[in-house]
Short mmCIF file of C-alpha atoms in Angstrom, two decimals:
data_model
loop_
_atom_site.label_atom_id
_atom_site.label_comp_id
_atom_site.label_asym_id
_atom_site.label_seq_id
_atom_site.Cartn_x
_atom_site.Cartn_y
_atom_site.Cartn_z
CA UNK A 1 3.12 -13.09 7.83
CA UNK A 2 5.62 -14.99 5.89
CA UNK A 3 8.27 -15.55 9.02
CA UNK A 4 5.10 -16.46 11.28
CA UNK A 5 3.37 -19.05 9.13
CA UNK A 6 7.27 -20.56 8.85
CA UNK A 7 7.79 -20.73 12.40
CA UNK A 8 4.38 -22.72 12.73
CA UNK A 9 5.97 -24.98 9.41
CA UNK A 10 9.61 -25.00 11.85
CA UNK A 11 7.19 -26.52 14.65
CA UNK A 12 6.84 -23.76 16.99
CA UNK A 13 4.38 -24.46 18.70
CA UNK A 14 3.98 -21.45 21.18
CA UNK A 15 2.03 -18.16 20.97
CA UNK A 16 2.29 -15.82 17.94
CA UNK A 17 1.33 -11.97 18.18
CA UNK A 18 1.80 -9.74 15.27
CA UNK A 19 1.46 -6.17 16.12
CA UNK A 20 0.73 -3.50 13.52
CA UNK A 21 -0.64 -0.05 13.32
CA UNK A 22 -2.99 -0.48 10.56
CA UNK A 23 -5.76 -1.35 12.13
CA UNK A 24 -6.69 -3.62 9.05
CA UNK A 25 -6.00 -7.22 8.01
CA UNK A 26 -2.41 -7.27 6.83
CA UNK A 27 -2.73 -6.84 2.65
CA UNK A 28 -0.49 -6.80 -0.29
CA UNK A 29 1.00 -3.87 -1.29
CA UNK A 30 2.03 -4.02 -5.28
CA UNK A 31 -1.26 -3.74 -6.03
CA UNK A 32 -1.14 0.05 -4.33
CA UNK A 33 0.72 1.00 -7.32
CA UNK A 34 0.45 -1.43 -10.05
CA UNK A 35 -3.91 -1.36 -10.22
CA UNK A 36 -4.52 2.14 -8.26
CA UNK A 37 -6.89 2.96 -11.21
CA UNK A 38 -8.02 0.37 -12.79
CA UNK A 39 -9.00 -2.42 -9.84
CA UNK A 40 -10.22 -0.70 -6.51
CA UNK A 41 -10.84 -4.22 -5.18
CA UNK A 42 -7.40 -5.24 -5.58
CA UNK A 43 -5.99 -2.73 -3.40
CA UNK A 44 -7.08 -4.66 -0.29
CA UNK A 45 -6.30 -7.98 -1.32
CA UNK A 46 -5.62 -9.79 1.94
CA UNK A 47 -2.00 -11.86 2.35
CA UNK A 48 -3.59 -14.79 3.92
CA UNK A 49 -7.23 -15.94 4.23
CA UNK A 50 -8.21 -14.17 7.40
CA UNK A 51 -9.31 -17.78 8.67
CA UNK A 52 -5.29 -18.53 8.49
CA UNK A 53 -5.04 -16.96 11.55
CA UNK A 54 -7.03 -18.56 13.40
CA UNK A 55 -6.05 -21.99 12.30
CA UNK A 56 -2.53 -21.27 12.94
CA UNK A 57 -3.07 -19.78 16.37
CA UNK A 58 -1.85 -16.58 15.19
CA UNK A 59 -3.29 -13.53 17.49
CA UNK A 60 -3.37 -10.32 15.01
CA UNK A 61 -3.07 -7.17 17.24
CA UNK A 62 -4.53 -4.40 14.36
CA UNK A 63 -4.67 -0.75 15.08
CA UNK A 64 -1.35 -0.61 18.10
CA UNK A 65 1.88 0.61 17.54
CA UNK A 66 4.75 -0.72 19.52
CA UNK A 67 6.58 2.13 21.60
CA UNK A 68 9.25 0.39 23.06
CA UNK A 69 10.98 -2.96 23.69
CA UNK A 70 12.24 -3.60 27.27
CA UNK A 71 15.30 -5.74 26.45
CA UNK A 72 15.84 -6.40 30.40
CA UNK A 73 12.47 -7.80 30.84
CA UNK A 74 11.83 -9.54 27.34
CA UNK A 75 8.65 -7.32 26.91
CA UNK A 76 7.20 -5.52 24.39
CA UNK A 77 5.60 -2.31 24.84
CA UNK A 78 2.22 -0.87 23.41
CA UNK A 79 0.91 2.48 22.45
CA UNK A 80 -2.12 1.71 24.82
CA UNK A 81 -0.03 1.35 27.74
CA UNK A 82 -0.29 -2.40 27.32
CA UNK A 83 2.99 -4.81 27.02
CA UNK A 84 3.42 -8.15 25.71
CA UNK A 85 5.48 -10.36 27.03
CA UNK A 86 7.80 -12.52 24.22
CA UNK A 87 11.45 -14.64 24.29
CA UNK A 88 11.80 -13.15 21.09
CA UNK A 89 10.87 -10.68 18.72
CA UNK A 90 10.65 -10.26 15.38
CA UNK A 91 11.27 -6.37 13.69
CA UNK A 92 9.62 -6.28 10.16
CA UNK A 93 9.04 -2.76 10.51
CA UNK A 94 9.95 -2.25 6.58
CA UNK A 95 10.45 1.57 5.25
CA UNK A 96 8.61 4.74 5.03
CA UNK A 97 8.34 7.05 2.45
CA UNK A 98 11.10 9.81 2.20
CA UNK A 99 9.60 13.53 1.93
CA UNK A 100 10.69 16.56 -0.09
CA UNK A 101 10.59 18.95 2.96
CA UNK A 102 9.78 21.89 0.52
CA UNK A 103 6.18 22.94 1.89
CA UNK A 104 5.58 23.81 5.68
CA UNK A 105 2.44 22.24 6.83
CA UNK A 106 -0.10 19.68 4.92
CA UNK A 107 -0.81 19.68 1.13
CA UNK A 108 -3.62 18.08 0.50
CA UNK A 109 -3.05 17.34 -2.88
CA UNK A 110 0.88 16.65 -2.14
CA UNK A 111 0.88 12.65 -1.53
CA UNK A 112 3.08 9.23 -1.16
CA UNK A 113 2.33 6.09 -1.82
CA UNK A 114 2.79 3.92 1.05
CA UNK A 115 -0.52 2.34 2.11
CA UNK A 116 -4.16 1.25 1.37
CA UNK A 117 -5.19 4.86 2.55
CA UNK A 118 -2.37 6.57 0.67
CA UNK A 119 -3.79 4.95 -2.69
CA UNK A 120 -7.35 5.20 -1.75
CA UNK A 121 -6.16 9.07 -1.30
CA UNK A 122 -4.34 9.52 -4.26
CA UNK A 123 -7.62 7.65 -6.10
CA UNK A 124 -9.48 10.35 -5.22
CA UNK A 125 -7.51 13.43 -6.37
CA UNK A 126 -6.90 11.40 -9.87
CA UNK A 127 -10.63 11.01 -10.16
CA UNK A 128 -10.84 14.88 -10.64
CA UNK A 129 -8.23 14.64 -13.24
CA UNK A 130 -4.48 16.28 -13.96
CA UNK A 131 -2.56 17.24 -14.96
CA UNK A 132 -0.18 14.81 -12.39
CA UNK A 133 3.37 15.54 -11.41
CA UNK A 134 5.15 12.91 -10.27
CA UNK A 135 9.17 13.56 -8.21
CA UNK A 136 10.54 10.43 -8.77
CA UNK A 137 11.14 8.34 -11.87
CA UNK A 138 12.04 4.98 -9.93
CA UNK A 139 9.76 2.35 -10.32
CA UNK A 140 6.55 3.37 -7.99
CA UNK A 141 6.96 6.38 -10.20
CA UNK A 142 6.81 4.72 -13.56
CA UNK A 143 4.25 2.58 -12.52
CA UNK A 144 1.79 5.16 -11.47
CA UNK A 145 2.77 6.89 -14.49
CA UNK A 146 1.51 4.21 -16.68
CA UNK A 147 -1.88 3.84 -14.26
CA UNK A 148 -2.37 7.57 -15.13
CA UNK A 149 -1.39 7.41 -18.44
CA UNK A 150 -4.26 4.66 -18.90
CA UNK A 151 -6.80 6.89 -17.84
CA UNK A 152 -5.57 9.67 -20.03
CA UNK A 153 -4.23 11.39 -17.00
CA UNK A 154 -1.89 14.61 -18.15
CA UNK A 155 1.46 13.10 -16.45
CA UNK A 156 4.56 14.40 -16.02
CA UNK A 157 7.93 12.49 -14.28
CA UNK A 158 10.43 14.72 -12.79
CA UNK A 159 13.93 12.79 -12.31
CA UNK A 160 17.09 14.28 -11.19
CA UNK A 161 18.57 10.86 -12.86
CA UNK A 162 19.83 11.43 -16.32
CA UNK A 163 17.28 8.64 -17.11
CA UNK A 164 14.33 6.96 -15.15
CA UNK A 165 15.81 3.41 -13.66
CA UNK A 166 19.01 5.13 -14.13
CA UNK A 167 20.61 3.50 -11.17
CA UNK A 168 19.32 -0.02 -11.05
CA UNK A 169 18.73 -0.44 -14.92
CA UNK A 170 21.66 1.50 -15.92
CA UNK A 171 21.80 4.29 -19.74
CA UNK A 172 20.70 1.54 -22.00
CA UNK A 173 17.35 0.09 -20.39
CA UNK A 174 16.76 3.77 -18.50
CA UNK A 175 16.97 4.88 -21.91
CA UNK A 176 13.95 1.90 -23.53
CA UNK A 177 11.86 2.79 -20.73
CA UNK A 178 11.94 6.43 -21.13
CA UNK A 179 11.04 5.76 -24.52
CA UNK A 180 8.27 3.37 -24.04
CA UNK A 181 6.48 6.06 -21.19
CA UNK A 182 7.15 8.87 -24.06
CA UNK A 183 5.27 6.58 -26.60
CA UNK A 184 2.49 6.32 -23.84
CA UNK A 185 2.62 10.20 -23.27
CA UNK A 186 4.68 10.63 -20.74
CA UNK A 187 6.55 13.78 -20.45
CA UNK A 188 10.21 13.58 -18.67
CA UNK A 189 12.17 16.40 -17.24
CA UNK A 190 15.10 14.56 -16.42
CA UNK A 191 18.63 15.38 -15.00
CA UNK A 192 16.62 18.09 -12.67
CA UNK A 193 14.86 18.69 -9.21
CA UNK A 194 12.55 20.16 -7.33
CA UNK A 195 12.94 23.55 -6.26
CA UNK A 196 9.83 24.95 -4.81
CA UNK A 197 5.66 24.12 -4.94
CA UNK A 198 3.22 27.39 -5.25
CA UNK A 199 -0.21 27.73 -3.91
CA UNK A 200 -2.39 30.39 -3.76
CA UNK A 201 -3.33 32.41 -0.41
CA UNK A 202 -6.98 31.08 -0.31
CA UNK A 203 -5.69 27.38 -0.58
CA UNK A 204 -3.19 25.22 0.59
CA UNK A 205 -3.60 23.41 -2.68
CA UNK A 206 -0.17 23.16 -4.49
CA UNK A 207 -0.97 24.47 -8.06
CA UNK A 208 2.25 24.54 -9.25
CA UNK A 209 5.96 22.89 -9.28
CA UNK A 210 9.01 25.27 -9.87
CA UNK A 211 12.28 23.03 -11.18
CA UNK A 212 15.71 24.07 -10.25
CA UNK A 213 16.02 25.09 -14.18
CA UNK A 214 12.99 27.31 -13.57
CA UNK A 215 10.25 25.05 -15.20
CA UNK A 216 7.09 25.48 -13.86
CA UNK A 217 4.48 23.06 -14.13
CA UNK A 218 1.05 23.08 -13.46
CA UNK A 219 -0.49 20.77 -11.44
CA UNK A 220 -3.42 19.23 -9.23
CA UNK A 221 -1.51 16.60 -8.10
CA UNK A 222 1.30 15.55 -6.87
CA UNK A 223 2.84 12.63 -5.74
CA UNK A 224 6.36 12.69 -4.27
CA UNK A 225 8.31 8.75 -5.17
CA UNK A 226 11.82 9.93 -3.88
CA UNK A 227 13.20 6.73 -2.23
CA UNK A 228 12.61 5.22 1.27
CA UNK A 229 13.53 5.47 4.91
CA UNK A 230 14.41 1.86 7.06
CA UNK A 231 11.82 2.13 9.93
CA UNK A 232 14.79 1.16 12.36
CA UNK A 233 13.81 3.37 15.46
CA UNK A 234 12.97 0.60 17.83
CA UNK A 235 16.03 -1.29 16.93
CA UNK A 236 18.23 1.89 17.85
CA UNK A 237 16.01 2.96 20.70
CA UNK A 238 17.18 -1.26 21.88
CA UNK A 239 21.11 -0.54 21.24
CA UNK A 240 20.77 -2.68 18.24
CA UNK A 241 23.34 -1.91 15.17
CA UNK A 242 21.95 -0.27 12.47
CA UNK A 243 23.58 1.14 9.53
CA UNK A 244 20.81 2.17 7.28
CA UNK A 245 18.57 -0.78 8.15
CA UNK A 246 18.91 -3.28 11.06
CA UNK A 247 21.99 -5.49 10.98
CA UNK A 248 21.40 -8.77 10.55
CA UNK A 249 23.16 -12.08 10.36
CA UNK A 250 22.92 -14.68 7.54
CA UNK A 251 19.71 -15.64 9.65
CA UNK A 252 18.51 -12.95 10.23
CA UNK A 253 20.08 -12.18 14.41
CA UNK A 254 20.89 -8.79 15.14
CA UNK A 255 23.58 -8.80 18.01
CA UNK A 256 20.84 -8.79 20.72
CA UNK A 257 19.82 -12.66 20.55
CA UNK A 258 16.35 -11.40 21.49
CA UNK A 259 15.63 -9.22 18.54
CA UNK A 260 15.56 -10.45 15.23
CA UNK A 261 14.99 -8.68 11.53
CA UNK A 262 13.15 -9.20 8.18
CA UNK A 263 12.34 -7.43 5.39
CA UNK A 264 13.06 -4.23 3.58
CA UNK A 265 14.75 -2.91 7.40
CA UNK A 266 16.83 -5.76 7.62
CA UNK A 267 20.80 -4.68 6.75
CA UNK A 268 21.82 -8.58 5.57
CA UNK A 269 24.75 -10.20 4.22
CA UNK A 270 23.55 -11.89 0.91
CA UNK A 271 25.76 -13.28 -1.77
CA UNK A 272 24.36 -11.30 -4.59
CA UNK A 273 25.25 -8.47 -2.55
CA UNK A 274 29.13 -6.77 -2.42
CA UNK A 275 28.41 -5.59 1.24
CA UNK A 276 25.56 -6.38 3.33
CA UNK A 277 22.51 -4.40 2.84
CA UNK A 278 19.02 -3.91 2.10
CA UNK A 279 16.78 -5.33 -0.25
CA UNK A 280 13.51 -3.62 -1.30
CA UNK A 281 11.70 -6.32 -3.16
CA UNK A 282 8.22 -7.81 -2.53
CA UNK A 283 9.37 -11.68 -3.07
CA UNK A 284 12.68 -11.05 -1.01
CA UNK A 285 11.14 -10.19 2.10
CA UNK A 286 8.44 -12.86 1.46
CA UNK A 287 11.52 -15.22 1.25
CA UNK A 288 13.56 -13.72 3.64
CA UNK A 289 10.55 -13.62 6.55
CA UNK A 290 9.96 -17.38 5.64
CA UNK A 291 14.31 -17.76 6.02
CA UNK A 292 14.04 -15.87 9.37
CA UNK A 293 10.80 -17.58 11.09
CA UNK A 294 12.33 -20.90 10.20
CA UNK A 295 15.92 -19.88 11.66
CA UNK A 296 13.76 -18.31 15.17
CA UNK A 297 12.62 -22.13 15.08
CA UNK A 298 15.89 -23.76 15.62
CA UNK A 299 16.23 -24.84 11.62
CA UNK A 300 18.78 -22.04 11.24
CA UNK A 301 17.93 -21.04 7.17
CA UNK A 302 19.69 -18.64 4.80
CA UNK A 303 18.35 -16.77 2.38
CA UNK A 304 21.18 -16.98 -0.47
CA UNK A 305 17.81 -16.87 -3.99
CA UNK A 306 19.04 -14.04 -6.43
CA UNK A 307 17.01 -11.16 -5.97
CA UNK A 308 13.87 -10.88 -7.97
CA UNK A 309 11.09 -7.81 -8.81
CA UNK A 310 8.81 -7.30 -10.95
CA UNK A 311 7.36 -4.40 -12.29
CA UNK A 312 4.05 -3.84 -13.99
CA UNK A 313 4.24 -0.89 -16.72
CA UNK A 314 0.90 -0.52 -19.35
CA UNK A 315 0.76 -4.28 -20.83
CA UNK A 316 4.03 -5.17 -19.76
CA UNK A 317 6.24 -6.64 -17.54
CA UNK A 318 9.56 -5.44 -16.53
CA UNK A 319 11.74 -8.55 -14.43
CA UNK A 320 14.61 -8.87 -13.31
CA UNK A 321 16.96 -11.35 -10.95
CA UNK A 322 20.09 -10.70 -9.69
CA UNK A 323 21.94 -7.72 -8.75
CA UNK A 324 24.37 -5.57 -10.95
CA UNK A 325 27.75 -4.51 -9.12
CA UNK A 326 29.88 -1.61 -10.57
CA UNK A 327 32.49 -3.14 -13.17
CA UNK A 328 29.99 -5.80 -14.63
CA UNK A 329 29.76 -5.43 -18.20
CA UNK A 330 26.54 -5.10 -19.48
CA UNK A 331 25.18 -6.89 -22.78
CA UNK A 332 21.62 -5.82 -24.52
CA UNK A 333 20.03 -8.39 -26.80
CA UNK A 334 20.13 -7.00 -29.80
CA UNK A 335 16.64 -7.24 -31.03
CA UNK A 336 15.84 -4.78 -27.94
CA UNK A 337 12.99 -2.39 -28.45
CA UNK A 338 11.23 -0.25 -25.91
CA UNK A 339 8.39 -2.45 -25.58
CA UNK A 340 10.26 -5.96 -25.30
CA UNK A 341 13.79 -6.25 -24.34
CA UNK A 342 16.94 -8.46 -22.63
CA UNK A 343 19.72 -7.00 -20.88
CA UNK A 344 22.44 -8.92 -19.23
CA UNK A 345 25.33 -8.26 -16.32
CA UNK A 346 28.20 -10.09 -17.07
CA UNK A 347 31.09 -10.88 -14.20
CA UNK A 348 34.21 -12.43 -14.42
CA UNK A 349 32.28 -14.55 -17.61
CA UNK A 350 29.21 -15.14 -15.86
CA UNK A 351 26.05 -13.77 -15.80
CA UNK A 352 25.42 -11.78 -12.39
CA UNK A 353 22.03 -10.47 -13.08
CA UNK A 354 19.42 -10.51 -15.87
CA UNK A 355 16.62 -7.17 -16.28
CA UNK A 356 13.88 -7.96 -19.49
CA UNK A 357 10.54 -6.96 -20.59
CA UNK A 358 7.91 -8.82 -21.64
CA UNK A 359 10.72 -11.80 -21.97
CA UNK A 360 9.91 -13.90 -19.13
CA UNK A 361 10.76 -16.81 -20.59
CA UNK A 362 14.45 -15.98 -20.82
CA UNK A 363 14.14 -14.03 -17.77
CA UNK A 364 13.72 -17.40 -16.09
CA UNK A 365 16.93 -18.68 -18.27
CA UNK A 366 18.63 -15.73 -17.12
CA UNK A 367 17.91 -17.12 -13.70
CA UNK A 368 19.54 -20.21 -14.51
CA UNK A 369 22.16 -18.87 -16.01
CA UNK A 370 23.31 -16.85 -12.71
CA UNK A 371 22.75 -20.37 -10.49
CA UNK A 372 24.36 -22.98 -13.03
CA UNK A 373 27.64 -20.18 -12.80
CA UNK A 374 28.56 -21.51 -16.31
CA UNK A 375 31.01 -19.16 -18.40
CA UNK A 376 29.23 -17.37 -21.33
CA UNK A 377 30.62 -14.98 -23.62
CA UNK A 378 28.96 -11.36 -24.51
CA UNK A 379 28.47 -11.98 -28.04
CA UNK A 380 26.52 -15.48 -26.60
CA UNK A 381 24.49 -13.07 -24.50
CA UNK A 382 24.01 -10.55 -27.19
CA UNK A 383 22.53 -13.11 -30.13
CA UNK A 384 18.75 -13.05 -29.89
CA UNK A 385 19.28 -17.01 -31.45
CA UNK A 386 21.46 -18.24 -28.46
CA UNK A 387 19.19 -20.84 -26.44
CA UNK A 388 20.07 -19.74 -22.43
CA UNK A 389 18.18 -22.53 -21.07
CA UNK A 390 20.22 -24.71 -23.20
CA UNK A 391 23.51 -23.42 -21.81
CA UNK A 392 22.26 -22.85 -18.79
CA UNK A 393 22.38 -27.07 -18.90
CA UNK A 394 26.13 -26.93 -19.88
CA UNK A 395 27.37 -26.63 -16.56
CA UNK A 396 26.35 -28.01 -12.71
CA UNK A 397 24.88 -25.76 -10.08
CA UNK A 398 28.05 -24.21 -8.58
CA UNK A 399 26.96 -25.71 -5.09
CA UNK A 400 24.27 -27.36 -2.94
CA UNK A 401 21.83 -24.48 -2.17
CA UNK A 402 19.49 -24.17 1.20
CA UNK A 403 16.10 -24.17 -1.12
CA UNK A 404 13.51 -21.68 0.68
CA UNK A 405 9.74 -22.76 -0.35
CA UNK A 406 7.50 -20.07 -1.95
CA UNK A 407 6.78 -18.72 1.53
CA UNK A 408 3.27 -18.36 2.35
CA UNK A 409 2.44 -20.64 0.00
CA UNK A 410 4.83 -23.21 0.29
CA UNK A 411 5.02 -26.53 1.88
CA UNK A 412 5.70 -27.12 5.32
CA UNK A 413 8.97 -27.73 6.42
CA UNK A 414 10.29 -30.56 8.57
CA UNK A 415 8.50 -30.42 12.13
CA UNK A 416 11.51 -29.37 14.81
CA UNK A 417 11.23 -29.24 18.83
CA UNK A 418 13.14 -27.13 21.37
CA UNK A 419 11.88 -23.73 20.27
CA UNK A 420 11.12 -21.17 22.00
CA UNK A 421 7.21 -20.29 23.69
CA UNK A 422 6.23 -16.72 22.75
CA UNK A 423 6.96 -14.70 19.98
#
C-alpha cells in the first residue's frame, strides 16, 4: 500500500493493481499479536480507508494469488487463469511462518501467527483456556506471552536461546525481559528444543510437548514462533537473484529492470546494515515501499532511516533504532530494571543502535545520537544524568540525508512525468 500510494505522490499517473490472496481489505498486522485478546476489533484494522482506493485509482484484486510472471511478455499471471498485463511489477510478497516439521498431518490446536485468520484461530483455542506452550521466545513469542499472561492464561516459552531476545537484544536486556515475563508468570525453559508433540489415538489434539532434556509439558495449545521464511518463489521461478530474500538495489531493482522488491523479502543494501539483507520491521517496509514506489516513479529514493520496532509487552513498550553489529560494545544505563530500561551499542565512539523500555523519550535521543554521529564515551552512555538530546546537539548531522515522509501518511512528494503506464 505504502509503495502504491507513493507512486501516485511520484506522479504516476497510470493503472495500479495490487494482487493478494487474502481475499480481504489489506490490514495491519501488529495488532495480530500485540491485542489478540484484549481488542477483537483491532485485529482488522484496515491500512487505508477503503475509499483510498478508489480515490487514488487503485484496483484491489482480493482473494487471487499470482502463479507466475511472464518476463518475455511483461504479464502477470493469475491463479484463475487470468493475466495482467504491467511494465513493471512490484514483489512485496513478505515472509511466511517457518514450521517445526515434528507432527505428520494437521494439529488443530498446533498454530502460527501469520494472519487475521491465524489470530482469529488462535482466539478461539485461548478462549477455552491453557495451559499455552509457546516454541519461540522472539518477540511474536513474548508478546503473545504477555496477551496470555493478561488473561491468566497458564504460559510457558520454550527457547533454544540461552535467553529470550538473545540474538537481537543480546545477555543483558534478554536477561530484563526474562525477568519482567517471570514477574508476570511466565515460565522459561530456555537453552532447549523441541523434541516431539503427543496426542492421543482418538484425537489429533497435541496434549503434550516432549523437550530434548525430556520435559514434558502439558498443553492445549500451541503456538509455534520459530522465525520466518522470504516468500521469494516468484522471484526465483523469474531468474531473479535471491539469497535469502530478493536482491535488491539501493532502490529497490532486482537485476531484471521489470521486477522490483519491498518489504520483509527484499535482500537490500542499507547502511545500518554490514551486508545487505533483510529487515523484518513494520515501519521499515512502510518506509521502504514508500522509497521503492517513489524510485518506480522516476524520483529514484533510498531508504538509508535507522531501523526502528517496537514491541508491545503488558504496559510497556520495548523500542529500539538501529542495528547492533558483532564487536559493538554495549552500555546499560545503570538505573536499568526489568520494567524500564536503556541499553546502548557503541562503535568506533558512536552510538550504532539504541534498545529501551518504557524510555521513549531517550529512545528518540538515542535516535539522534546515531544520526548527529557525534563521539560519546561509555561512561556518558552509562550515567542515567547525561542529557542525550543535549549531546546529540554537540555535533552536525554527519551528511545531507534523502528524508522519506511517514509513508502512508505522509505528504505528497514533488509531482514527476515520464513514468511508466501500468503497474
Amino acid at each position: 500500500m505504502s509503495a502504491a500510494l507513493a507512486l501516485r505522490r511520484g506522479g504516476f499517473d497510470g493503472a495500479i493493481a495490487i494482487v493478494d490472496s487474502d481475499p480481504r481489505e489489506p490490514y495491519e498486522r501488529p495488532p495480530l499479536s500485540k491485542t489478540l485478546l484484549s481488542n477483537h476489533a483491532s485485529l482488522l484494522k484496515p491500512i487505508v480507508d477503503p475509499a483510498t482506493y478508489r480515490e487514488e485509482g487503485i484496483d484491489l484484486l482480493g482473494g487471487l494469488g499470482v502463479c507466475g510472471l511472464d518476463s518475455g511478455a511483461h504479464r502477470v499471471l493469475l491463479d484463475d487463469g487470468t493475466a495482467l498485463d504491467a511494465d513493471r511489477v512490484l514483489l512485496a510478497t513478505g515472509v511466511a511462518a517457518r514450521d517445526l516439521n515434528l507432527v505428520s498431518g494437521p494439529r488443530p490446536n498446533v498454530l502460527r501467527l501469520r494472519t487475521a485468520d491465524d489470530a482469529g484461530a488462535l482466539a478461539t483455542w485461548l478462549a477455552r483456556g491453557g495451559p499455552l506452550v509457546i516454541v519461540g521466545g522472539g518477540f511474536i513469542g513474548l508478546e503473545l506471552a504477555a496477551e496470555a499472561r493478561r488473561a491468566g492464561i497458564d504460559t510457558t516459552v520454550v527457547e533454544m536461546a540461552p535467553l529470550p531476545l538473545y540474538g537481537p537484544a543480546g545477555p543483558a536486556i534478554g536477561q530484563l525481559v526474562r525477568e519482567l515475563h517471570e514477574a508476570n508468570g511466565v515460565r522459561f525453559h530456555l537453552s532447549t528444543t523441541v523434541a516431539a508433540m503427543n496426542s492421543t489415538h482418538t484425537s489429533r489434539e497435541v496434549h503434550e510437548v516432549v523437550l530434548n532434556d525430556g520435559t514434558r509439558l502439558p498443553a492445549a495449545v500451541v503456538v509455534v514462533g520459530v522465525g520466518v521464511i522470504p516468500r521469494d518463489e516468484l522471484a526465483r521461478s523469474a531468474g531473479v537473484a535471491t539469497d535469502g530474500g530478493i536482491v535488491v538495489d539501493e532502490y529497490g531493482r532486482t537485476e531484471n529492470p521489470w521486477l522490483w522488491a519491498a518489504g520483509d523479502v527484499a535482500s537490500q543494501p542499507h547502511p545500518h546494515l554490514q551486508t545487505r539483507g533483510r529487515i523484518e520491521h513494520w515501519d521499515v517496509a512502510l518506509r521502504h515501499g514508500e522509497a521503492v514506489g517513489l524510485s518506480m516513479a522516476g524520483q529514484l529514493t533510498a531508504l538509508d532511516a535507522p531501523p526502528y520496532f517496537w514491541s508491545d509487552q503488558y504496559d510497556q513498550t520495548l523500542q529500539s533504532f538501529g542495528r547492533s553489529r558483532p564487536g559493538d560494545t554495549f552500555v546499560l544505563r545503570r538505573d536499568a530494571t526489568p520494567a524500564r530500561f536503556l541499553g546502548f551499542w557503541l562503535r568506533d565512539s558512536q552510538v550504532a543502535a539504541v534498545m529501551g523500555l518504557d524510555c521513549p523519550r531517550e529512545v528518540r535521543a538515542g535516535k539522534q545520537l546515531i544520526e548527529s554521529g557525534v563521539t560519546i564515551t561509555a561512561n556518558e552512555l552509562a550515567d542515567p544524568d547525561t542529557d542525550l538530546r543535549a549531546i546529540s546537539r554537540r555535533g552536525a548531522l554527519a551528511k545531507p540525508r534523502t528524508e522519506i515522509s511517514q509513508g502512508i501518511s505522509g505528504q505528497p512528494a514533488d509531482r514527476h512525468a515520464g513514468s511508466p503506464r501500468s503497474t
